[in-house]
mmCIF file of C-alpha atoms in Angstrom:
data_model
loop_
_atom_site.group_PDB
_atom_site.id
_atom_site.type_symbol
_atom_site.label_atom_id
_atom_site.label_comp_id
_atom_site.label_asym_id
_atom_site.label_seq_id
_atom_site.Cartn_x
_atom_site.Cartn_y
_atom_site.Cartn_z
ATOM 1 C CA UNK A 1 81.223 103.055 98.626
ATOM 2 C CA UNK A 2 83.615 103.153 95.853
ATOM 3 C CA UNK A 3 84.491 99.587 95.153
ATOM 4 C CA UNK A 4 88.116 98.829 93.006
ATOM 5 C CA UNK A 5 88.252 94.760 91.961
ATOM 6 C CA UNK A 6 90.809 92.788 90.662
ATOM 7 C CA UNK A 7 90.197 89.918 89.060
ATOM 8 C CA UNK A 8 93.121 87.693 91.194
ATOM 9 C CA UNK A 9 94.838 88.695 95.002
ATOM 10 C CA UNK A 10 97.449 85.795 93.651
ATOM 11 C CA UNK A 11 98.894 84.569 90.261
ATOM 12 C CA UNK A 12 101.876 82.622 89.371
ATOM 13 C CA UNK A 13 102.883 82.449 85.640
ATOM 14 C CA UNK A 14 105.747 81.092 83.836
ATOM 15 C CA UNK A 15 108.275 82.889 81.327
ATOM 16 C CA UNK A 16 106.787 83.767 78.083
ATOM 17 C CA UNK A 17 103.173 83.484 79.073
ATOM 18 C CA UNK A 18 100.427 86.189 78.292
ATOM 19 C CA UNK A 19 99.218 87.231 81.516
ATOM 20 C CA UNK A 20 95.924 89.400 82.054
ATOM 21 C CA UNK A 21 95.255 91.240 85.225
ATOM 22 C CA UNK A 22 91.286 92.543 85.104
ATOM 23 C CA UNK A 23 90.331 95.658 87.311
ATOM 24 C CA UNK A 24 86.700 96.687 87.579
ATOM 25 C CA UNK A 25 85.084 99.678 89.739
ATOM 26 C CA UNK A 26 81.625 100.401 89.904
ATOM 27 C CA UNK A 27 80.856 104.040 90.651
ATOM 28 C CA UNK A 28 80.958 105.172 87.113
ATOM 29 C CA UNK A 29 84.881 106.675 87.556
ATOM 30 C CA UNK A 30 86.933 108.661 84.393
ATOM 31 C CA UNK A 31 89.782 107.460 84.908
ATOM 32 C CA UNK A 32 91.966 104.405 85.929
ATOM 33 C CA UNK A 33 95.121 103.565 86.339
ATOM 34 C CA UNK A 34 97.331 101.083 86.975
ATOM 35 C CA UNK A 35 100.602 100.686 89.471
ATOM 36 C CA UNK A 36 103.392 98.496 90.232
ATOM 37 C CA UNK A 37 104.442 98.590 93.922
ATOM 38 C CA UNK A 38 108.126 96.659 94.848
ATOM 39 C CA UNK A 39 109.650 97.217 98.118
ATOM 40 C CA UNK A 40 111.868 100.048 98.710
ATOM 41 C CA UNK A 41 110.450 102.050 94.996
ATOM 42 C CA UNK A 42 106.570 102.556 96.241
ATOM 43 C CA UNK A 43 104.716 102.548 93.911
ATOM 44 C CA UNK A 44 105.116 103.141 90.259
ATOM 45 C CA UNK A 45 102.622 104.157 87.250
ATOM 46 C CA UNK A 46 102.367 102.125 84.492
ATOM 47 C CA UNK A 47 99.556 103.273 82.482
ATOM 48 C CA UNK A 48 96.394 105.218 82.991
ATOM 49 C CA UNK A 49 93.700 105.879 81.007
ATOM 50 C CA UNK A 50 91.158 108.924 81.495
ATOM 51 C CA UNK A 51 88.344 107.710 78.833
ATOM 52 C CA UNK A 52 87.145 104.208 77.085
ATOM 53 C CA UNK A 53 89.719 103.444 74.555
ATOM 54 C CA UNK A 54 92.341 106.211 75.661
ATOM 55 C CA UNK A 55 95.485 105.164 77.443
ATOM 56 C CA UNK A 56 98.323 107.265 78.651
ATOM 57 C CA UNK A 57 101.574 105.814 79.307
ATOM 58 C CA UNK A 58 103.307 106.201 82.839
ATOM 59 C CA UNK A 59 106.770 106.197 84.276
ATOM 60 C CA UNK A 60 107.426 102.173 83.186
ATOM 61 C CA UNK A 61 105.137 101.310 80.310
ATOM 62 C CA UNK A 62 107.586 98.833 79.001
ATOM 63 C CA UNK A 63 106.900 95.270 78.384
ATOM 64 C CA UNK A 64 103.075 96.142 79.354
ATOM 65 C CA UNK A 65 99.902 97.175 77.195
ATOM 66 C CA UNK A 66 96.186 98.012 78.404
ATOM 67 C CA UNK A 67 93.080 97.448 77.155
ATOM 68 C CA UNK A 68 89.910 99.952 78.192
ATOM 69 C CA UNK A 69 86.693 98.588 76.292
ATOM 70 C CA UNK A 70 84.313 99.681 78.472
ATOM 71 C CA UNK A 71 84.493 102.668 81.210
ATOM 72 C CA UNK A 72 84.482 100.518 84.445
ATOM 73 C CA UNK A 73 87.172 97.931 82.883
ATOM 74 C CA UNK A 74 90.598 98.369 83.134
ATOM 75 C CA UNK A 75 92.794 95.602 81.767
ATOM 76 C CA UNK A 76 96.453 95.238 82.010
ATOM 77 C CA UNK A 77 98.608 92.588 79.985
ATOM 78 C CA UNK A 78 102.171 91.448 80.128
ATOM 79 C CA UNK A 79 102.751 90.290 76.212
ATOM 80 C CA UNK A 80 105.497 88.078 77.455
ATOM 81 C CA UNK A 81 105.734 87.804 81.148
ATOM 82 C CA UNK A 82 109.377 88.202 82.323
ATOM 83 C CA UNK A 83 110.669 87.464 86.321
ATOM 84 C CA UNK A 84 111.299 90.884 87.053
ATOM 85 C CA UNK A 85 107.733 91.517 86.472
ATOM 86 C CA UNK A 86 107.212 89.906 89.525
ATOM 87 C CA UNK A 87 105.929 92.087 91.522
ATOM 88 C CA UNK A 88 102.123 93.377 93.589
ATOM 89 C CA UNK A 89 100.088 95.330 90.933
ATOM 90 C CA UNK A 90 97.759 97.733 91.983
ATOM 91 C CA UNK A 91 94.791 98.885 90.150
ATOM 92 C CA UNK A 92 92.672 102.714 91.097
ATOM 93 C CA UNK A 93 90.189 104.742 89.661
ATOM 94 C CA UNK A 94 89.130 108.607 90.246
ATOM 95 C CA UNK A 95 85.804 110.355 89.538
ATOM 96 C CA UNK A 96 87.762 112.614 87.068
ATOM 97 C CA UNK A 97 90.666 114.701 85.691
ATOM 98 C CA UNK A 98 92.951 116.534 88.335
ATOM 99 C CA UNK A 99 94.092 115.756 92.043
ATOM 100 C CA UNK A 100 90.259 117.161 93.768
ATOM 101 C CA UNK A 101 89.803 113.727 93.148
ATOM 102 C CA UNK A 102 91.534 110.974 95.044
ATOM 103 C CA UNK A 103 92.660 107.983 94.121
ATOM 104 C CA UNK A 104 90.709 104.784 95.168
ATOM 105 C CA UNK A 105 92.790 101.412 94.947
ATOM 106 C CA UNK A 106 91.846 97.695 94.734
ATOM 107 C CA UNK A 107 93.550 94.988 97.016
ATOM 108 C CA UNK A 108 96.303 94.518 94.483
ATOM 109 C CA UNK A 109 97.535 91.161 92.357
ATOM 110 C CA UNK A 110 100.678 89.621 93.454
ATOM 111 C CA UNK A 111 101.856 88.271 90.534
ATOM 112 C CA UNK A 112 104.915 85.639 90.491
ATOM 113 C CA UNK A 113 106.399 84.187 87.170
ATOM 114 C CA UNK A 114 108.875 81.544 87.424
ATOM 115 C CA UNK B 1 112.532 116.945 88.589
ATOM 116 C CA UNK B 2 109.608 116.193 90.920
ATOM 117 C CA UNK B 3 110.424 113.422 93.571
ATOM 118 C CA UNK B 4 108.870 112.443 97.381
ATOM 119 C CA UNK B 5 111.185 111.316 99.722
ATOM 120 C CA UNK B 6 110.412 109.016 102.990
ATOM 121 C CA UNK B 7 113.422 108.640 104.733
ATOM 122 C CA UNK B 8 111.742 106.110 107.443
ATOM 123 C CA UNK B 9 111.285 102.571 105.945
ATOM 124 C CA UNK B 10 110.640 101.262 109.115
ATOM 125 C CA UNK B 11 109.313 102.551 112.435
ATOM 126 C CA UNK B 12 108.191 100.215 115.476
ATOM 127 C CA UNK B 13 106.151 101.830 118.328
ATOM 128 C CA UNK B 14 104.369 100.611 121.493
ATOM 129 C CA UNK B 15 100.476 101.686 121.835
ATOM 130 C CA UNK B 16 99.615 105.089 122.988
ATOM 131 C CA UNK B 17 102.717 106.445 121.887
ATOM 132 C CA UNK B 18 102.743 109.458 119.242
ATOM 133 C CA UNK B 19 104.867 108.635 116.008
ATOM 134 C CA UNK B 20 105.523 111.556 113.035
ATOM 135 C CA UNK B 21 106.129 110.056 109.471
ATOM 136 C CA UNK B 22 107.728 112.303 107.818
ATOM 137 C CA UNK B 23 107.698 113.419 103.894
ATOM 138 C CA UNK B 24 109.940 115.900 102.479
ATOM 139 C CA UNK B 25 108.985 116.680 98.592
ATOM 140 C CA UNK B 26 110.745 118.133 96.008
ATOM 141 C CA UNK B 27 108.811 119.844 92.984
ATOM 142 C CA UNK B 28 109.341 123.135 90.606
ATOM 143 C CA UNK B 29 105.996 124.128 89.848
ATOM 144 C CA UNK B 30 103.964 126.424 92.074
ATOM 145 C CA UNK B 31 100.787 124.788 92.177
ATOM 146 C CA UNK B 32 100.845 121.213 93.504
ATOM 147 C CA UNK B 33 98.691 118.523 95.681
ATOM 148 C CA UNK B 34 100.335 116.496 98.423
ATOM 149 C CA UNK B 35 98.655 113.250 99.829
ATOM 150 C CA UNK B 36 99.235 110.499 102.065
ATOM 151 C CA UNK B 37 97.436 107.158 102.088
ATOM 152 C CA UNK B 38 97.262 104.283 104.246
ATOM 153 C CA UNK B 39 97.917 100.948 102.997
ATOM 154 C CA UNK B 40 96.854 98.319 105.766
ATOM 155 C CA UNK B 41 97.525 94.233 105.662
ATOM 156 C CA UNK B 42 94.439 93.699 103.628
ATOM 157 C CA UNK B 43 96.668 95.474 100.292
ATOM 158 C CA UNK B 44 94.577 98.514 99.218
ATOM 159 C CA UNK B 45 95.612 102.042 99.664
ATOM 160 C CA UNK B 46 93.309 104.164 101.651
ATOM 161 C CA UNK B 47 93.108 107.877 100.935
ATOM 162 C CA UNK B 48 93.817 109.893 104.226
ATOM 163 C CA UNK B 49 94.093 113.530 102.986
ATOM 164 C CA UNK B 50 94.995 116.044 99.886
ATOM 165 C CA UNK B 51 96.453 119.223 100.515
ATOM 166 C CA UNK B 52 97.490 121.922 97.880
ATOM 167 C CA UNK B 53 99.861 123.837 97.955
ATOM 168 C CA UNK B 54 98.560 127.413 98.861
ATOM 169 C CA UNK B 55 96.906 126.329 101.737
ATOM 170 C CA UNK B 56 99.481 125.655 104.910
ATOM 171 C CA UNK B 57 97.114 124.916 107.370
ATOM 172 C CA UNK B 58 98.206 122.356 109.609
ATOM 173 C CA UNK B 59 95.069 119.682 109.643
ATOM 174 C CA UNK B 60 93.918 117.275 112.238
ATOM 175 C CA UNK B 61 91.471 114.418 112.045
ATOM 176 C CA UNK B 62 90.680 112.436 114.971
ATOM 177 C CA UNK B 63 94.007 111.373 116.323
ATOM 178 C CA UNK B 64 95.693 112.329 112.819
ATOM 179 C CA UNK B 65 97.592 115.325 112.491
ATOM 180 C CA UNK B 66 99.284 116.799 109.625
ATOM 181 C CA UNK B 67 102.213 119.688 109.066
ATOM 182 C CA UNK B 68 102.858 121.135 106.066
ATOM 183 C CA UNK B 69 106.132 123.582 105.615
ATOM 184 C CA UNK B 70 106.497 124.667 102.250
ATOM 185 C CA UNK B 71 109.794 126.254 103.583
ATOM 186 C CA UNK B 72 110.787 123.215 104.328
ATOM 187 C CA UNK B 73 109.107 121.352 101.673
ATOM 188 C CA UNK B 74 107.518 118.596 104.270
ATOM 189 C CA UNK B 75 104.595 117.223 105.016
ATOM 190 C CA UNK B 76 104.643 115.355 107.896
ATOM 191 C CA UNK B 77 102.070 112.869 109.495
ATOM 192 C CA UNK B 78 101.224 112.504 113.261
ATOM 193 C CA UNK B 79 99.434 109.858 115.049
ATOM 194 C CA UNK B 80 98.798 110.620 118.620
ATOM 195 C CA UNK B 81 98.378 107.459 120.889
ATOM 196 C CA UNK B 82 98.953 105.357 118.160
ATOM 197 C CA UNK B 83 96.531 101.906 117.957
ATOM 198 C CA UNK B 84 97.623 98.421 116.890
ATOM 199 C CA UNK B 85 94.921 99.052 114.323
ATOM 200 C CA UNK B 86 97.296 101.801 112.817
ATOM 201 C CA UNK B 87 99.766 99.129 112.089
ATOM 202 C CA UNK B 88 99.939 99.593 108.186
ATOM 203 C CA UNK B 89 102.444 101.093 105.292
ATOM 204 C CA UNK B 90 102.041 104.833 104.976
ATOM 205 C CA UNK B 91 102.754 106.540 101.531
ATOM 206 C CA UNK B 92 103.321 110.194 100.704
ATOM 207 C CA UNK B 93 102.625 111.332 97.002
ATOM 208 C CA UNK B 94 102.741 114.696 94.929
ATOM 209 C CA UNK B 95 101.184 115.897 91.596
ATOM 210 C CA UNK B 96 101.845 118.825 89.744
ATOM 211 C CA UNK B 97 99.587 121.092 88.572
ATOM 212 C CA UNK B 98 100.539 120.529 84.967
ATOM 213 C CA UNK B 99 100.033 116.759 85.695
ATOM 214 C CA UNK B 100 97.289 116.382 87.813
ATOM 215 C CA UNK B 101 96.361 112.904 87.168
ATOM 216 C CA UNK B 102 100.017 111.476 87.797
ATOM 217 C CA UNK B 103 100.770 110.148 91.919
ATOM 218 C CA UNK B 104 104.467 109.998 92.571
ATOM 219 C CA UNK B 105 104.669 108.284 95.508
ATOM 220 C CA UNK B 106 107.161 107.837 97.907
ATOM 221 C CA UNK B 107 108.433 104.498 98.753
ATOM 222 C CA UNK B 108 106.227 104.226 102.387
ATOM 223 C CA UNK B 109 107.049 103.613 105.624
ATOM 224 C CA UNK B 110 106.308 100.441 107.920
ATOM 225 C CA UNK B 111 104.524 101.439 110.955
ATOM 226 C CA UNK B 112 104.327 98.910 113.332
ATOM 227 C CA UNK B 113 102.788 99.196 116.526
ATOM 228 C CA UNK B 114 102.914 96.940 119.590
ATOM 229 C CA UNK B 115 100.788 96.545 122.027
#
């Protein structure tokens, strides 16, 4: 079974802090994704990566950055957390490029910024 | 522009009832893919089905069935004889041929099945 794990289920941070959300997949998938999920808005893509050290902006990249130094690990960074970044963050991975490959999701990190 | 609309925010049914979750999409592409995902209370989205735009054949998998109609740009999901374990948030999603790695999600439908 594909396993996507995220470093924390719940996280509370203060405004202005630098926040790291970590995601690890164990199935040698090429693509990795970060989404945020908000009530009434569904899932929105923040960034994705199709290879080590490669990244592409999604729909809402502002205020975020990412890092992919190893194939299995994809980090989401909030340089200076703000209260409007309070949300559920979901990581996903897929085997390769193209929609013949479904995305596998982690359990999510619920981040609260106070 | 591409868009996925799930007009039903929340649906409540009693066990053994049939329930249909609606999904309407917009795209200018002739080649695209449609998906359904289930998000149980544990949080992780679970892939249910993928269809491409050239395959309008309906699909049945156990108690689940999907009705794809290009004429109405809809990809509806029916659960027959619902069970409490079906309680979850269900998302419909779209990806287009020119940007196939990007999924556009609807806002989700929360299904509650009561015993």
